[in-house]
Each structure stands twice: as C-alpha cells, then as structure tokens.
mmCIF file of C-alpha atoms and ligand atoms in Angstrom:
data_model
loop_
_atom_site.group_PDB
_atom_site.id
_atom_site.type_symbol
_atom_site.label_atom_id
_atom_site.label_comp_id
_atom_site.label_asym_id
_atom_site.label_seq_id
_atom_site.Cartn_x
_atom_site.Cartn_y
_atom_site.Cartn_z
ATOM 1 C CA MET A 1342 0.000 0.000 0.000
ATOM 2 C CA ASN A 1343 1.277 3.495 -0.847
ATOM 3 C CA TRP A 1344 0.573 5.181 2.519
ATOM 4 C CA PHE A 1345 2.350 8.494 1.921
ATOM 5 C CA PRO A 1346 3.083 9.194 -1.757
ATOM 6 C CA GLU A 1347 5.380 12.085 -0.806
ATOM 7 C CA ILE A 1348 7.852 9.678 0.819
ATOM 8 C CA LYS A 1349 10.269 8.786 -1.972
ATOM 9 C CA LYS A 1350 12.154 5.892 -0.373
ATOM 10 C CA ASN A 1351 11.805 3.802 2.762
ATOM 11 C CA PHE A 1352 14.993 5.062 4.452
ATOM 12 C CA GLY A 1353 15.345 8.253 6.528
ATOM 13 C CA PHE A 1354 18.131 10.418 7.979
ATOM 14 C CA GLY A 1355 17.790 10.389 11.786
ATOM 15 C CA CYS A 1356 19.484 13.500 13.217
ATOM 16 C CA MET A 1357 20.045 12.439 16.846
ATOM 17 C CA ARG A 1358 23.679 11.402 16.347
ATOM 18 C CA LEU A 1359 25.044 13.949 13.886
ATOM 19 C CA PRO A 1360 28.836 14.114 13.457
ATOM 20 C CA MET A 1361 30.405 16.379 16.100
ATOM 21 C CA LEU A 1362 33.569 18.473 16.242
ATOM 22 C CA GLU A 1363 35.959 18.528 19.182
ATOM 23 C CA ASN A 1364 34.409 21.787 20.445
ATOM 24 C CA ASN A 1365 31.089 19.926 20.877
ATOM 25 C CA GLN A 1366 29.473 21.677 17.920
ATOM 26 C CA VAL A 1367 27.822 19.835 15.043
ATOM 27 C CA ASP A 1368 30.189 19.218 12.135
ATOM 28 C CA LEU A 1369 28.130 21.177 9.596
ATOM 29 C CA LYS A 1370 30.557 20.658 6.710
ATOM 30 C CA GLN A 1371 30.219 16.901 7.027
ATOM 31 C CA CYS A 1372 26.439 17.199 7.471
ATOM 32 C CA GLU A 1373 26.233 19.175 4.209
ATOM 33 C CA LYS A 1374 28.050 16.394 2.375
ATOM 34 C CA MET A 1375 25.771 13.794 3.969
ATOM 35 C CA ILE A 1376 22.524 15.553 3.074
ATOM 36 C CA ASP A 1377 23.750 16.382 -0.451
ATOM 37 C CA LEU A 1378 24.390 12.695 -1.094
ATOM 38 C CA PHE A 1379 21.143 11.631 0.603
ATOM 39 C CA LEU A 1380 18.971 13.916 -1.539
ATOM 40 C CA ALA A 1381 20.948 13.276 -4.724
ATOM 41 C CA GLU A 1382 20.348 9.533 -4.359
ATOM 42 C CA GLY A 1383 16.565 10.080 -4.264
ATOM 43 C CA PHE A 1384 15.867 9.963 -0.478
ATOM 44 C CA ASN A 1385 13.929 12.774 1.206
ATOM 45 C CA TYR A 1386 12.880 11.965 4.832
ATOM 46 C CA VAL A 1387 14.688 13.723 7.733
ATOM 47 C CA ASP A 1388 13.848 13.264 11.429
ATOM 48 C CA THR A 1389 14.681 15.351 14.481
ATOM 49 C CA ALA A 1390 13.434 16.374 17.953
ATOM 50 C CA HIS A 1391 14.150 19.415 20.099
ATOM 51 C CA GLY A 1392 16.141 17.438 22.681
ATOM 52 C CA TYR A 1393 18.468 15.806 20.157
ATOM 53 C CA ILE A 1394 22.069 16.898 20.831
ATOM 54 C CA ASP A 1395 20.777 19.405 23.421
ATOM 55 C CA GLY A 1396 18.828 21.455 20.865
ATOM 56 C CA LYS A 1397 21.685 21.513 18.341
ATOM 57 C CA SER A 1398 20.058 19.056 15.926
ATOM 58 C CA GLU A 1399 17.172 21.370 14.922
ATOM 59 C CA LEU A 1400 19.554 24.330 14.525
ATOM 60 C CA ALA A 1401 21.985 22.265 12.447
ATOM 61 C CA ILE A 1402 19.144 21.139 10.159
ATOM 62 C CA ARG A 1403 18.364 24.782 9.439
ATOM 63 C CA GLU A 1404 21.994 25.328 8.385
ATOM 64 C CA PHE A 1405 22.729 22.202 6.372
ATOM 65 C CA LEU A 1406 19.261 21.514 4.966
ATOM 66 C CA THR A 1407 16.473 24.082 5.086
ATOM 67 C CA LYS A 1408 18.600 27.155 4.187
ATOM 68 C CA ARG A 1409 20.146 25.278 1.273
ATOM 69 C CA TYR A 1410 17.287 23.368 -0.349
ATOM 70 C CA PRO A 1411 13.760 24.273 -1.567
ATOM 71 C CA ARG A 1412 11.049 23.156 0.880
ATOM 72 C CA GLU A 1413 9.481 20.646 -1.501
ATOM 73 C CA THR A 1414 12.718 18.653 -1.878
ATOM 74 C CA TYR A 1415 12.631 17.174 1.649
ATOM 75 C CA LEU A 1416 10.184 15.956 4.309
ATOM 76 C CA LEU A 1417 10.893 17.063 7.872
ATOM 77 C CA THR A 1418 9.639 15.387 11.041
ATOM 78 C CA ASP A 1419 9.811 16.965 14.505
ATOM 79 C CA LYS A 1420 8.283 15.961 17.859
ATOM 80 C CA LEU A 1421 6.406 17.237 20.906
ATOM 81 C CA THR A 1422 8.450 16.095 23.897
ATOM 82 C CA ASP A 1423 7.137 15.753 27.450
ATOM 83 C CA SER A 1424 9.801 17.908 29.118
ATOM 84 C CA TYR A 1425 8.997 21.077 27.097
ATOM 85 C CA PHE A 1426 5.428 21.746 28.204
ATOM 86 C CA LYS A 1427 3.507 21.804 31.459
ATOM 87 C CA SER A 1428 0.084 22.860 30.181
ATOM 88 C CA GLN A 1429 -1.839 23.154 26.914
ATOM 89 C CA GLU A 1430 -0.891 26.854 26.729
ATOM 90 C CA ASP A 1431 2.820 25.933 26.486
ATOM 91 C CA ILE A 1432 2.413 23.729 23.407
ATOM 92 C CA ARG A 1433 1.861 26.287 20.650
ATOM 93 C CA PRO A 1434 4.769 28.587 21.641
ATOM 94 C CA PHE A 1435 7.035 25.545 21.850
ATOM 95 C CA PHE A 1436 5.849 24.319 18.436
ATOM 96 C CA GLU A 1437 6.445 27.773 16.895
ATOM 97 C CA SER A 1438 9.954 27.835 18.394
ATOM 98 C CA GLN A 1439 10.662 24.495 16.704
ATOM 99 C CA LEU A 1440 9.513 25.818 13.311
ATOM 100 C CA ALA A 1441 11.818 28.838 13.806
ATOM 101 C CA ALA A 1442 14.759 26.686 14.949
ATOM 102 C CA CYS A 1443 14.418 24.478 11.863
ATOM 103 C CA GLY A 1444 13.725 27.435 9.553
ATOM 104 C CA VAL A 1445 10.463 26.056 8.097
ATOM 105 C CA GLU A 1446 6.791 27.089 7.921
ATOM 106 C CA TYR A 1447 5.363 23.613 8.545
ATOM 107 C CA PHE A 1448 6.404 20.078 9.497
ATOM 108 C CA ASP A 1449 5.521 17.191 7.200
ATOM 109 C CA PHE A 1450 5.180 14.874 10.181
ATOM 110 C CA TYR A 1451 4.836 15.857 13.840
ATOM 111 C CA LEU A 1452 4.981 13.120 16.456
ATOM 112 C CA LEU A 1453 3.774 13.014 20.055
ATOM 113 C CA HIS A 1454 7.130 11.926 21.385
ATOM 114 C CA ALA A 1455 8.058 8.788 23.372
ATOM 115 C CA GLN A 1456 4.533 7.860 24.419
ATOM 116 C CA ASN A 1457 4.208 5.468 27.332
ATOM 117 C CA ALA A 1458 1.566 4.723 29.952
ATOM 118 C CA VAL A 1459 2.779 7.501 32.276
ATOM 119 C CA ASN A 1460 3.348 10.446 29.958
ATOM 120 C CA TYR A 1461 0.281 9.553 27.853
ATOM 121 C CA GLN A 1462 -1.829 10.705 30.824
ATOM 122 C CA LYS A 1463 -0.056 14.063 30.837
ATOM 123 C CA PHE A 1464 -0.425 14.452 27.041
ATOM 124 C CA ARG A 1465 -4.170 13.751 27.377
ATOM 125 C CA LYS A 1466 -4.595 16.126 30.297
ATOM 126 C CA CYS A 1467 -2.822 18.931 28.421
ATOM 127 C CA ARG A 1468 -4.870 18.182 25.278
ATOM 128 C CA ALA A 1469 -1.620 17.661 23.365
ATOM 129 C CA TYR A 1470 -3.249 15.346 20.814
ATOM 130 C CA GLU A 1471 -6.104 17.779 20.180
ATOM 131 C CA THR A 1472 -3.642 20.692 19.821
ATOM 132 C CA CYS A 1473 -1.643 18.778 17.202
ATOM 133 C CA PHE A 1474 -4.821 17.961 15.255
ATOM 134 C CA GLU A 1475 -5.698 21.700 15.318
ATOM 135 C CA LEU A 1476 -2.218 22.576 14.007
ATOM 136 C CA LYS A 1477 -2.808 20.079 11.225
ATOM 137 C CA ARG A 1478 -6.092 21.766 10.297
ATOM 138 C CA GLU A 1479 -4.183 25.077 10.170
ATOM 139 C CA GLY A 1480 -1.659 23.582 7.720
ATOM 140 C CA LYS A 1481 1.313 23.757 10.089
ATOM 141 C CA ILE A 1482 1.534 19.964 10.311
ATOM 142 C CA ARG A 1483 0.844 17.650 7.364
ATOM 143 C CA HIS A 1484 0.543 14.379 9.328
ATOM 144 C CA VAL A 1485 0.194 13.719 13.067
ATOM 145 C CA GLY A 1486 1.769 10.588 14.509
ATOM 146 C CA LEU A 1487 3.368 9.309 17.685
ATOM 147 C CA SER A 1488 6.572 7.613 18.708
ATOM 148 C CA PHE A 1489 6.188 4.825 21.182
ATOM 149 C CA HIS A 1490 8.153 3.194 24.024
ATOM 150 C CA ASP A 1491 5.992 0.853 26.049
ATOM 151 C CA LYS A 1492 4.076 -2.415 25.996
ATOM 152 C CA ALA A 1493 1.775 -3.351 23.132
ATOM 153 C CA LYS A 1494 -1.380 -3.038 25.214
ATOM 154 C CA VAL A 1495 -0.626 0.657 25.955
ATOM 155 C CA LEU A 1496 -0.383 1.387 22.224
ATOM 156 C CA ASP A 1497 -3.624 -0.473 21.615
ATOM 157 C CA GLN A 1498 -5.336 1.839 24.126
ATOM 158 C CA ILE A 1499 -3.870 5.035 22.615
ATOM 159 C CA LEU A 1500 -4.927 4.056 19.075
ATOM 160 C CA THR A 1501 -8.390 3.185 20.324
ATOM 161 C CA ASP A 1502 -8.648 6.624 21.987
ATOM 162 C CA TYR A 1503 -7.154 8.478 19.011
ATOM 163 C CA PRO A 1504 -7.836 6.667 15.721
ATOM 164 C CA GLN A 1505 -6.874 9.911 13.868
ATOM 165 C CA ILE A 1506 -3.199 9.164 14.513
ATOM 166 C CA GLU A 1507 -1.698 8.570 11.076
ATOM 167 C CA VAL A 1508 1.653 6.902 11.714
ATOM 168 C CA ILE A 1509 3.466 5.141 14.568
ATOM 169 C CA GLN A 1510 7.211 5.217 15.186
ATOM 170 C CA ILE A 1511 8.421 2.136 17.052
ATOM 171 C CA GLN A 1512 11.616 0.402 18.129
ATOM 172 C CA TYR A 1513 12.110 -2.616 15.936
ATOM 173 C CA ASN A 1514 15.288 -4.600 15.478
ATOM 174 C CA TYR A 1515 16.160 -8.249 15.230
ATOM 175 C CA ALA A 1516 17.740 -8.404 18.687
ATOM 176 C CA ASP A 1517 14.660 -6.984 20.467
ATOM 177 C CA TYR A 1518 12.153 -8.761 18.231
ATOM 178 C CA GLU A 1519 10.791 -11.030 20.935
ATOM 179 C CA ASP A 1520 12.242 -9.177 23.931
ATOM 180 C CA THR A 1521 9.670 -9.129 26.726
ATOM 181 C CA THR A 1522 10.516 -5.512 27.701
ATOM 182 C CA VAL A 1523 10.556 -3.861 24.257
ATOM 183 C CA GLU A 1524 7.948 -6.181 22.635
ATOM 184 C CA SER A 1525 8.919 -5.120 19.054
ATOM 185 C CA LYS A 1526 6.882 -7.870 17.409
ATOM 186 C CA LYS A 1527 3.755 -7.360 19.536
ATOM 187 C CA VAL A 1528 3.851 -3.562 19.161
ATOM 188 C CA TYR A 1529 4.120 -3.961 15.378
ATOM 189 C CA GLU A 1530 1.137 -6.321 15.427
ATOM 190 C CA VAL A 1531 -0.959 -3.660 17.218
ATOM 191 C CA CYS A 1532 -0.084 -1.206 14.407
ATOM 192 C CA VAL A 1533 -1.268 -3.769 11.845
ATOM 193 C CA LYS A 1534 -4.472 -4.373 13.823
ATOM 194 C CA HIS A 1535 -5.220 -0.627 13.701
ATOM 195 C CA LYS A 1536 -4.169 -0.446 10.017
ATOM 196 C CA LYS A 1537 -1.407 2.065 10.707
ATOM 197 C CA PRO A 1538 1.823 2.577 8.768
ATOM 198 C CA VAL A 1539 5.004 2.237 10.818
ATOM 199 C CA ILE A 1540 8.318 4.079 11.067
ATOM 200 C CA VAL A 1541 11.213 2.207 12.646
ATOM 201 C CA MET A 1542 13.725 3.766 15.018
ATOM 202 C CA GLU A 1543 16.804 2.023 16.406
ATOM 203 C CA PRO A 1544 17.121 -0.604 13.639
ATOM 204 C CA VAL A 1545 20.787 -1.163 14.608
ATOM 205 C CA LYS A 1546 20.072 -0.815 18.330
ATOM 206 C CA GLY A 1547 22.311 2.215 18.877
ATOM 207 C CA GLY A 1548 25.194 0.515 17.008
ATOM 208 C CA THR A 1549 25.023 -2.809 18.876
ATOM 209 C CA LEU A 1550 24.112 -4.654 15.659
ATOM 210 C CA VAL A 1551 27.027 -3.090 13.781
ATOM 211 C CA ASN A 1552 29.939 -4.196 15.963
ATOM 212 C CA LEU A 1553 28.993 -7.815 16.460
ATOM 213 C CA PRO A 1554 30.484 -10.338 18.855
ATOM 214 C CA GLU A 1555 32.923 -12.724 17.138
ATOM 215 C CA GLN A 1556 30.534 -15.670 17.099
ATOM 216 C CA ALA A 1557 27.799 -13.585 15.441
ATOM 217 C CA GLN A 1558 30.230 -12.051 12.953
ATOM 218 C CA LYS A 1559 31.272 -15.533 11.827
ATOM 219 C CA ILE A 1560 27.649 -16.277 10.866
ATOM 220 C CA PHE A 1561 27.443 -13.273 8.522
ATOM 221 C CA ASN A 1562 30.976 -13.911 7.171
ATOM 222 C CA GLU A 1563 29.979 -17.479 6.303
ATOM 223 C CA LEU A 1564 26.828 -16.214 4.576
ATOM 224 C CA GLN A 1565 28.919 -13.930 2.365
ATOM 225 C CA LYS A 1566 31.879 -16.173 1.639
ATOM 226 C CA ASN A 1567 31.095 -16.460 -2.101
ATOM 227 C CA ALA A 1568 29.365 -13.090 -2.569
ATOM 228 C CA SER A 1569 30.821 -10.632 -5.091
ATOM 229 C CA VAL A 1570 29.524 -7.582 -3.158
ATOM 230 C CA LYS A 1571 30.098 -7.662 0.609
ATOM 231 C CA LEU A 1572 27.212 -6.397 2.746
ATOM 232 C CA SER A 1573 27.754 -4.654 6.090
ATOM 233 C CA ASN A 1574 26.300 -5.848 9.393
ATOM 234 C CA ALA A 1575 24.082 -2.745 9.429
ATOM 235 C CA SER A 1576 22.561 -3.800 6.097
ATOM 236 C CA TYR A 1577 21.028 -6.939 7.631
ATOM 237 C CA ALA A 1578 19.641 -5.028 10.610
ATOM 238 C CA ILE A 1579 18.162 -2.227 8.508
ATOM 239 C CA ARG A 1580 16.602 -4.560 5.937
ATOM 240 C CA PHE A 1581 15.182 -6.742 8.724
ATOM 241 C CA ALA A 1582 13.400 -3.628 10.012
ATOM 242 C CA ALA A 1583 12.271 -2.483 6.559
ATOM 243 C CA ASP A 1584 10.853 -5.814 5.376
ATOM 244 C CA PRO A 1585 7.403 -6.164 7.064
ATOM 245 C CA GLU A 1586 4.460 -4.919 5.040
ATOM 246 C CA ASN A 1587 3.372 -1.906 7.133
ATOM 247 C CA MET A 1588 6.883 -0.437 7.402
ATOM 248 C CA VAL A 1589 7.026 2.854 5.489
ATOM 249 C CA MET A 1590 10.307 4.133 6.831
ATOM 250 C CA VAL A 1591 13.449 2.999 8.620
ATOM 251 C CA LEU A 1592 15.476 5.704 10.335
ATOM 252 C CA SER A 1593 19.181 5.497 10.888
ATOM 253 C CA GLY A 1594 20.958 7.974 13.169
ATOM 254 C CA MET A 1595 24.034 8.403 11.011
ATOM 255 C CA SER A 1596 27.202 10.057 12.338
ATOM 256 C CA SER A 1597 29.452 10.137 9.283
ATOM 257 C CA LEU A 1598 29.495 10.331 5.500
ATOM 258 C CA GLU A 1599 30.891 6.813 5.472
ATOM 259 C CA GLN A 1600 27.833 5.451 7.344
ATOM 260 C CA MET A 1601 25.565 7.390 4.999
ATOM 261 C CA ARG A 1602 27.290 5.889 1.933
ATOM 262 C CA ASP A 1603 27.023 2.370 3.325
ATOM 263 C CA ASN A 1604 23.320 2.697 4.202
ATOM 264 C CA LEU A 1605 22.354 4.261 0.879
ATOM 265 C CA SER A 1606 24.191 1.550 -1.065
ATOM 266 C CA TYR A 1607 21.681 -1.149 -0.066
ATOM 267 C CA MET A 1608 18.589 1.047 0.485
ATOM 268 C CA LYS A 1609 18.739 2.754 -2.928
ATOM 269 C CA GLU A 1610 17.416 -0.275 -4.819
ATOM 270 C CA TYR A 1611 15.698 -2.070 -1.960
ATOM 271 C CA GLN A 1612 16.015 -5.868 -1.881
ATOM 272 C CA HIS A 1613 14.000 -7.966 0.567
ATOM 273 C CA LEU A 1614 15.901 -10.383 2.792
ATOM 274 C CA THR A 1615 16.491 -13.795 1.235
ATOM 275 C CA LYS A 1616 15.618 -17.021 3.088
ATOM 276 C CA GLU A 1617 19.322 -17.600 3.811
ATOM 277 C CA GLU A 1618 19.738 -14.074 5.228
ATOM 278 C CA THR A 1619 16.640 -14.466 7.415
ATOM 279 C CA GLU A 1620 18.007 -17.746 8.750
ATOM 280 C CA ALA A 1621 21.428 -16.172 9.491
ATOM 281 C CA ILE A 1622 19.746 -13.292 11.369
ATOM 282 C CA LYS A 1623 17.871 -15.803 13.556
ATOM 283 C CA ARG A 1624 21.183 -17.461 14.441
ATOM 284 C CA VAL A 1625 22.807 -14.092 15.250
ATOM 285 C CA ARG A 1626 19.843 -13.254 17.485
ATOM 286 C CA ARG A 1627 20.466 -16.475 19.427
ATOM 287 C CA VAL A 1628 24.098 -15.390 20.004
ATOM 288 C CA PHE A 1629 22.853 -12.121 21.530
ATOM 289 C CA LEU A 1630 20.393 -13.939 23.762
ATOM 290 C CA HIS A 1631 23.274 -15.869 25.324
ATOM 291 C CA GLN A 1632 25.470 -12.844 25.997
ATOM 292 C CA ASN A 1633 23.669 -11.114 28.839
ATOM 293 C CA LEU A 1634 24.120 -7.675 27.267
ATOM 294 C CA ILE A 1635 22.447 -4.527 28.627
ATOM 295 C CA PRO A 1636 19.829 -3.460 26.043
ATOM 296 C CA CYS A 1637 20.743 0.249 26.236
ATOM 297 C CA THR A 1638 20.294 2.051 22.895
ATOM 298 C CA SER A 1639 22.527 5.054 23.780
ATOM 299 C CA CYS A 1640 19.623 7.453 23.290
ATOM 300 C CA HIS A 1641 21.149 9.650 26.061
ATOM 301 C CA TYR A 1642 17.769 10.680 27.499
ATOM 302 C CA CYS A 1643 19.032 9.745 30.970
ATOM 303 C CA VAL A 1644 21.994 12.125 30.794
ATOM 304 C CA GLU A 1645 20.439 15.048 28.952
ATOM 305 C CA GLU A 1646 19.512 18.243 30.781
ATOM 306 C CA ASN A 1647 21.464 17.361 33.910
ATOM 307 C CA HIS A 1648 19.225 14.420 34.703
ATOM 308 C CA CYS A 1649 21.948 12.706 36.725
ATOM 309 C CA PRO A 1650 23.062 14.628 39.833
ATOM 310 C CA ALA A 1651 26.126 12.391 40.141
ATOM 311 C CA ASN A 1652 27.149 13.214 36.559
ATOM 312 C CA ILE A 1653 27.508 9.566 35.600
ATOM 313 C CA LEU A 1654 27.978 8.808 31.877
ATOM 314 C CA ILE A 1655 25.339 6.071 32.028
ATOM 315 C CA PRO A 1656 25.132 4.943 28.361
ATOM 316 C CA ASP A 1657 28.917 4.957 27.973
ATOM 317 C CA MET A 1658 29.238 2.846 31.114
ATOM 318 C CA PHE A 1659 26.739 0.317 29.778
ATOM 319 C CA SER A 1660 28.401 0.056 26.381
ATOM 320 C CA THR A 1661 31.770 -0.420 28.117
ATOM 321 C CA LEU A 1662 30.341 -3.193 30.302
ATOM 322 C CA ASN A 1663 28.797 -4.812 27.205
ATOM 323 C CA ALA A 1664 32.170 -4.638 25.447
ATOM 324 C CA LYS A 1665 33.812 -6.210 28.504
ATOM 325 C CA ARG A 1666 31.288 -9.056 28.445
ATOM 326 C CA GLN A 1667 31.840 -9.612 24.720
ATOM 327 C CA PHE A 1668 35.577 -9.147 24.353
ATOM 328 C CA ASP A 1669 36.979 -9.208 27.925
ATOM 329 C CA SER A 1670 40.090 -7.119 27.260
ATOM 330 C CA TRP A 1671 41.950 -4.675 29.556
ATOM 331 C CA ASN A 1672 40.997 -1.857 27.129
ATOM 332 C CA GLN A 1673 37.613 -1.479 28.770
ATOM 333 C CA ASP A 1674 39.147 -1.193 32.285
ATOM 334 C CA PHE A 1675 41.581 1.417 31.014
ATOM 335 C CA TYR A 1676 38.775 3.375 29.311
ATOM 336 C CA TYR A 1677 36.660 3.251 32.468
ATOM 337 C CA GLN A 1678 39.479 4.664 34.610
ATOM 338 C CA THR A 1679 40.889 7.268 32.244
ATOM 339 C CA VAL A 1680 37.856 8.541 30.322
ATOM 340 C CA LEU A 1681 34.521 7.585 31.836
ATOM 341 C CA THR A 1682 35.333 8.610 35.385
ATOM 342 C CA ALA A 1683 37.693 11.504 34.550
ATOM 343 C CA ARG A 1684 37.018 15.260 34.154
ATOM 344 C CA GLY A 1685 34.395 15.484 36.898
ATOM 345 C CA ASN A 1686 32.302 12.521 35.718
ATOM 346 C CA GLY A 1687 31.000 10.275 38.475
ATOM 347 C CA ALA A 1688 31.968 6.630 38.949
ATOM 348 C CA ALA A 1689 29.199 4.005 38.882
ATOM 349 C CA SER A 1690 29.501 3.708 42.662
ATOM 350 C CA ASP A 1691 28.744 7.447 43.019
ATOM 351 C CA CYS A 1692 25.101 6.783 42.102
ATOM 352 C CA ILE A 1693 22.887 8.165 44.884
ATOM 353 C CA LYS A 1694 19.923 6.059 43.685
ATOM 354 C CA CYS A 1695 17.621 9.017 43.120
ATOM 355 C CA GLY A 1696 15.973 7.170 40.190
ATOM 356 C CA LYS A 1697 15.665 10.252 37.916
ATOM 357 C CA CYS A 1698 17.363 8.368 35.080
ATOM 358 C CA GLU A 1699 14.960 5.405 35.250
ATOM 359 C CA LYS A 1700 11.946 7.698 34.897
ATOM 360 C CA VAL A 1701 13.077 8.790 31.411
ATOM 361 C CA CYS A 1702 14.640 5.557 30.116
ATOM 362 C CA PRO A 1703 12.531 4.373 27.143
ATOM 363 C CA GLN A 1704 13.958 0.861 27.567
ATOM 364 C CA HIS A 1705 12.751 0.726 31.200
ATOM 365 C CA LEU A 1706 16.200 -0.362 32.319
ATOM 366 C CA PRO A 1707 16.899 -0.879 36.042
ATOM 367 C CA ILE A 1708 19.764 1.605 35.738
ATOM 368 C CA ARG A 1709 20.540 1.755 39.469
ATOM 369 C CA ASN A 1710 21.018 -2.009 39.703
ATOM 370 C CA LEU A 1711 22.955 -2.150 36.447
ATOM 371 C CA LEU A 1712 25.375 0.475 37.761
ATOM 372 C CA VAL A 1713 26.073 -1.840 40.691
ATOM 373 C CA ASP A 1714 27.201 -4.425 38.099
ATOM 374 C CA VAL A 1715 29.354 -1.782 36.390
ATOM 375 C CA ALA A 1716 30.982 -0.878 39.717
ATOM 376 C CA LYS A 1717 31.610 -4.550 40.564
ATOM 377 C CA THR A 1718 33.297 -5.089 37.200
ATOM 378 C CA PHE A 1719 35.426 -1.950 36.983
ATOM 379 C CA GLU A 1720 35.942 -0.748 40.541
ATOM 380 C CA ARG A 1721 37.466 -3.817 42.108
ATOM 381 C CA LYS A 1722 39.594 -2.908 45.126
ATOM 382 C CA LYS A 1723 43.309 -2.837 44.396
ATOM 383 C CA ASP A 1724 45.376 -5.329 46.444
HETATM 384 S S1 SF4 B 1255 19.819 6.992 40.110
HETATM 385 FE FE1 SF4 B 1255 22.027 7.230 40.041
HETATM 386 S S2 SF4 B 1255 22.538 7.193 37.873
HETATM 387 FE FE2 SF4 B 1255 20.344 7.579 38.024
HETATM 388 S S3 SF4 B 1255 20.157 9.833 37.950
HETATM 389 FE FE3 SF4 B 1255 20.231 9.217 40.127
HETATM 390 S S4 SF4 B 1255 22.428 9.352 40.643
HETATM 391 FE FE4 SF4 B 1255 22.296 9.346 38.406
HETATM 392 S S1 SF4 B 1256 20.074 3.845 29.909
HETATM 393 FE FE1 SF4 B 1256 18.052 4.115 28.938
HETATM 394 S S2 SF4 B 1256 17.808 6.359 28.743
HETATM 395 FE FE2 SF4 B 1256 19.977 5.960 29.160
HETATM 396 S S3 SF4 B 1256 20.943 5.874 27.159
HETATM 397 FE FE3 SF4 B 1256 20.425 3.760 27.714
HETATM 398 S S4 SF4 B 1256 18.403 3.400 26.819
HETATM 399 FE FE4 SF4 B 1256 18.720 5.633 26.823
#
C-alpha cells in the first residue's frame, strides 16, 4: 500500500547522532556532504526532535538543509516532547519555536514523542493530541503521529482513543524482536491491527548490531563467503526492520558520510531479505540472547539536561560493560578509569539512587542495579 506518496524511499536520515567536532558543535561541513548525497540519491525523509544533541540538531538542520534546499525537496519530522510543556498553553509557543529553529513554515510529520503509559496521561490532560490535530487543520503539520516506548497493550489503548493518529514510530530490530521488555513484534502487530503505517527507530540498536560479537560475525561472514559484493552488518539489521508490510520508513541515526554511503548503497534499490539471510539473522539473534548484554540504545535521554546529579555517563558505562562481556580485554578497564570517570564525571559507585534516570529511560532499564554491576566489574579494590 502506498501510505504516503510524498515519501520517496523507505529510508530516513535520523538527526540524533550527527557528526560532532571537538568543540562539541555539530560538524556542519560533514552534514552538508551527507545531506547532499542523501537527496541526490533520491531519499527525502529527515527526522529530528528538540532534545536531540541538546537542541543543536534542529539548529543544524536549518543550516545544512532548510537554508540550502527548496522546501518541496525534503520531508521534515519533529516531535512534541514531554519535558517542554507543562500545560496546553505551552504547546503552541514551543511548536512555533521548533519551526523557527528548523527554519520552516510547517512540518511534514509531527509526532507526540516517546509515548508510554505515564506520559500519555499528561499528554491527554494537556490536550496535546487535540492541539496537534488543530495545528494540522491550520496547515502547520501535514501528518500527526506518535513515537512509542511501552508495551503493546498501551499502544492499543492510545490508538483506540485516538484513531486519527496517522503513523506510529516504534523500536524494531532483530535483537529486540521477541524481547519481553521492548515487545517489538507485539507492538508492530498492534499497528497492523489498527491499520497504521510504521516508522522504525533504532534498527541497529544504537550501534550494537554493527559491531557484532565474534561468534555472530562468523555467521554473517559465512553467509557472504562467495558473494561478489560484501554487505555490512548494518545492512542486515536495517533490511530486517524495513521488510514487514506496514513499514514505510526505517530511520538510521548516522554520524558520518561513510555510514551514509554504506546505508544508501543497499537502500537505494531495496532488496527484501532472502531465506538464507533471514536464517542467518535468527542465528545471530540467538548469540545475543546468550550474551547477557544490557539493552541500552545510547539514546542519552538519561543524561540530557542534567538528569543525573552524580554526573555519571550512564550509556557509555553500559556500552563499556557490554564490550567487557563480549571481548573481555583490559581496554575497557583502562577506558573506564581514564575517560569515563575523569574530568568530573561520576563513577558508577557514586550513584545516589535518586531514580531520575529510570523515569526517562525508554527501555525501562533498572539503571541503578545495572550500575552496581558496572561498579563490581570496573571498581574492584586494588590489592
Ligand atoms: S539513580 Fe544514580 S545514575 Fe540515576 S540519575 Fe540518580 S544518581 Fe544518576
Ligand atoms: S540507559 Fe536508557 S535512557 Fe539511558 S541511554 Fe540507555 S536506553 Fe537511553
């Protein structure tokens, strides 16, 4: 089904992990090269949110995209995020500030951001859904959707309450497919039940499905041993997410021109997964299930806006512990001591257990308990 004819191809540029310079500013030169290639190859969907890179993503988009290209050459998605409004009166000024930050007159898609059972109540109370539908009637939004981070039954309720919602953005990747916390498969099935098109976020699980453990890498290497063109690990993850019928878009948060080139190479002329590829992905998923990895997607919500009073680099700690569990080298211990806990950043054992991070974690991770594991692994007492 052709849900949105204005979408040219089923692959979008997620702007939450744009390339950065050493001075912590977005690398606009590299972004210009990335967007030039993206548009030249026939893609046109770009996604952002106000909180991405502490507000720098929207401003960067104005510089590298909207100032440089006519409005009809791209589709731009932005989002209404919980932390930027307290009442219905706050929503319109915030929305207008997003249009100004991005340098546009309207958004093609506007999503009620990161909906879950708790913040859905606030969005309802503040009439956030109704306000977005009004903005649509005024022509400032072309399509209203939501992005979702909770159990399937919560989504079922929201879509029953608001059947006008036009598109759902969900987490969907082969590692989380049957995960009982993320429920990728079940959430997708609710979208199908309500006849909604779907946008996928986190197809490579924040990079976890790019740098694979050795045992998993062997499976893909074996699959490609006689292939003339070698496919990247990301290609399997992204095509897995793009394959189901209701998927209209897969987003990738690309951080370099090289990643952009790789992704476009297999999404330009889209090929469905073969039986052999599907089988290999199932085997790789089984490797992940046996590794006891923390399913953190590095979204950084828990560390944005001074969420953590102990200044702990939570996602970096989890990826370092995952690397330790996969590769068990001294590199991770060295990194923990010299980078993660240096320059005023807290150690895992500095956690004061306030729980602020867990309230915003879309993966519902027991961050406080996981930091105890991090401390046990990296803060062993010296003899
Ligand atoms: S519970 Fe610990 S890690 Fe989480 S915000 Fe509080 S101090 Fe930081
Ligand atoms: S711990 Fe949760 S909120 Fe923090 S980066 Fe990981 S997934 Fe995101």
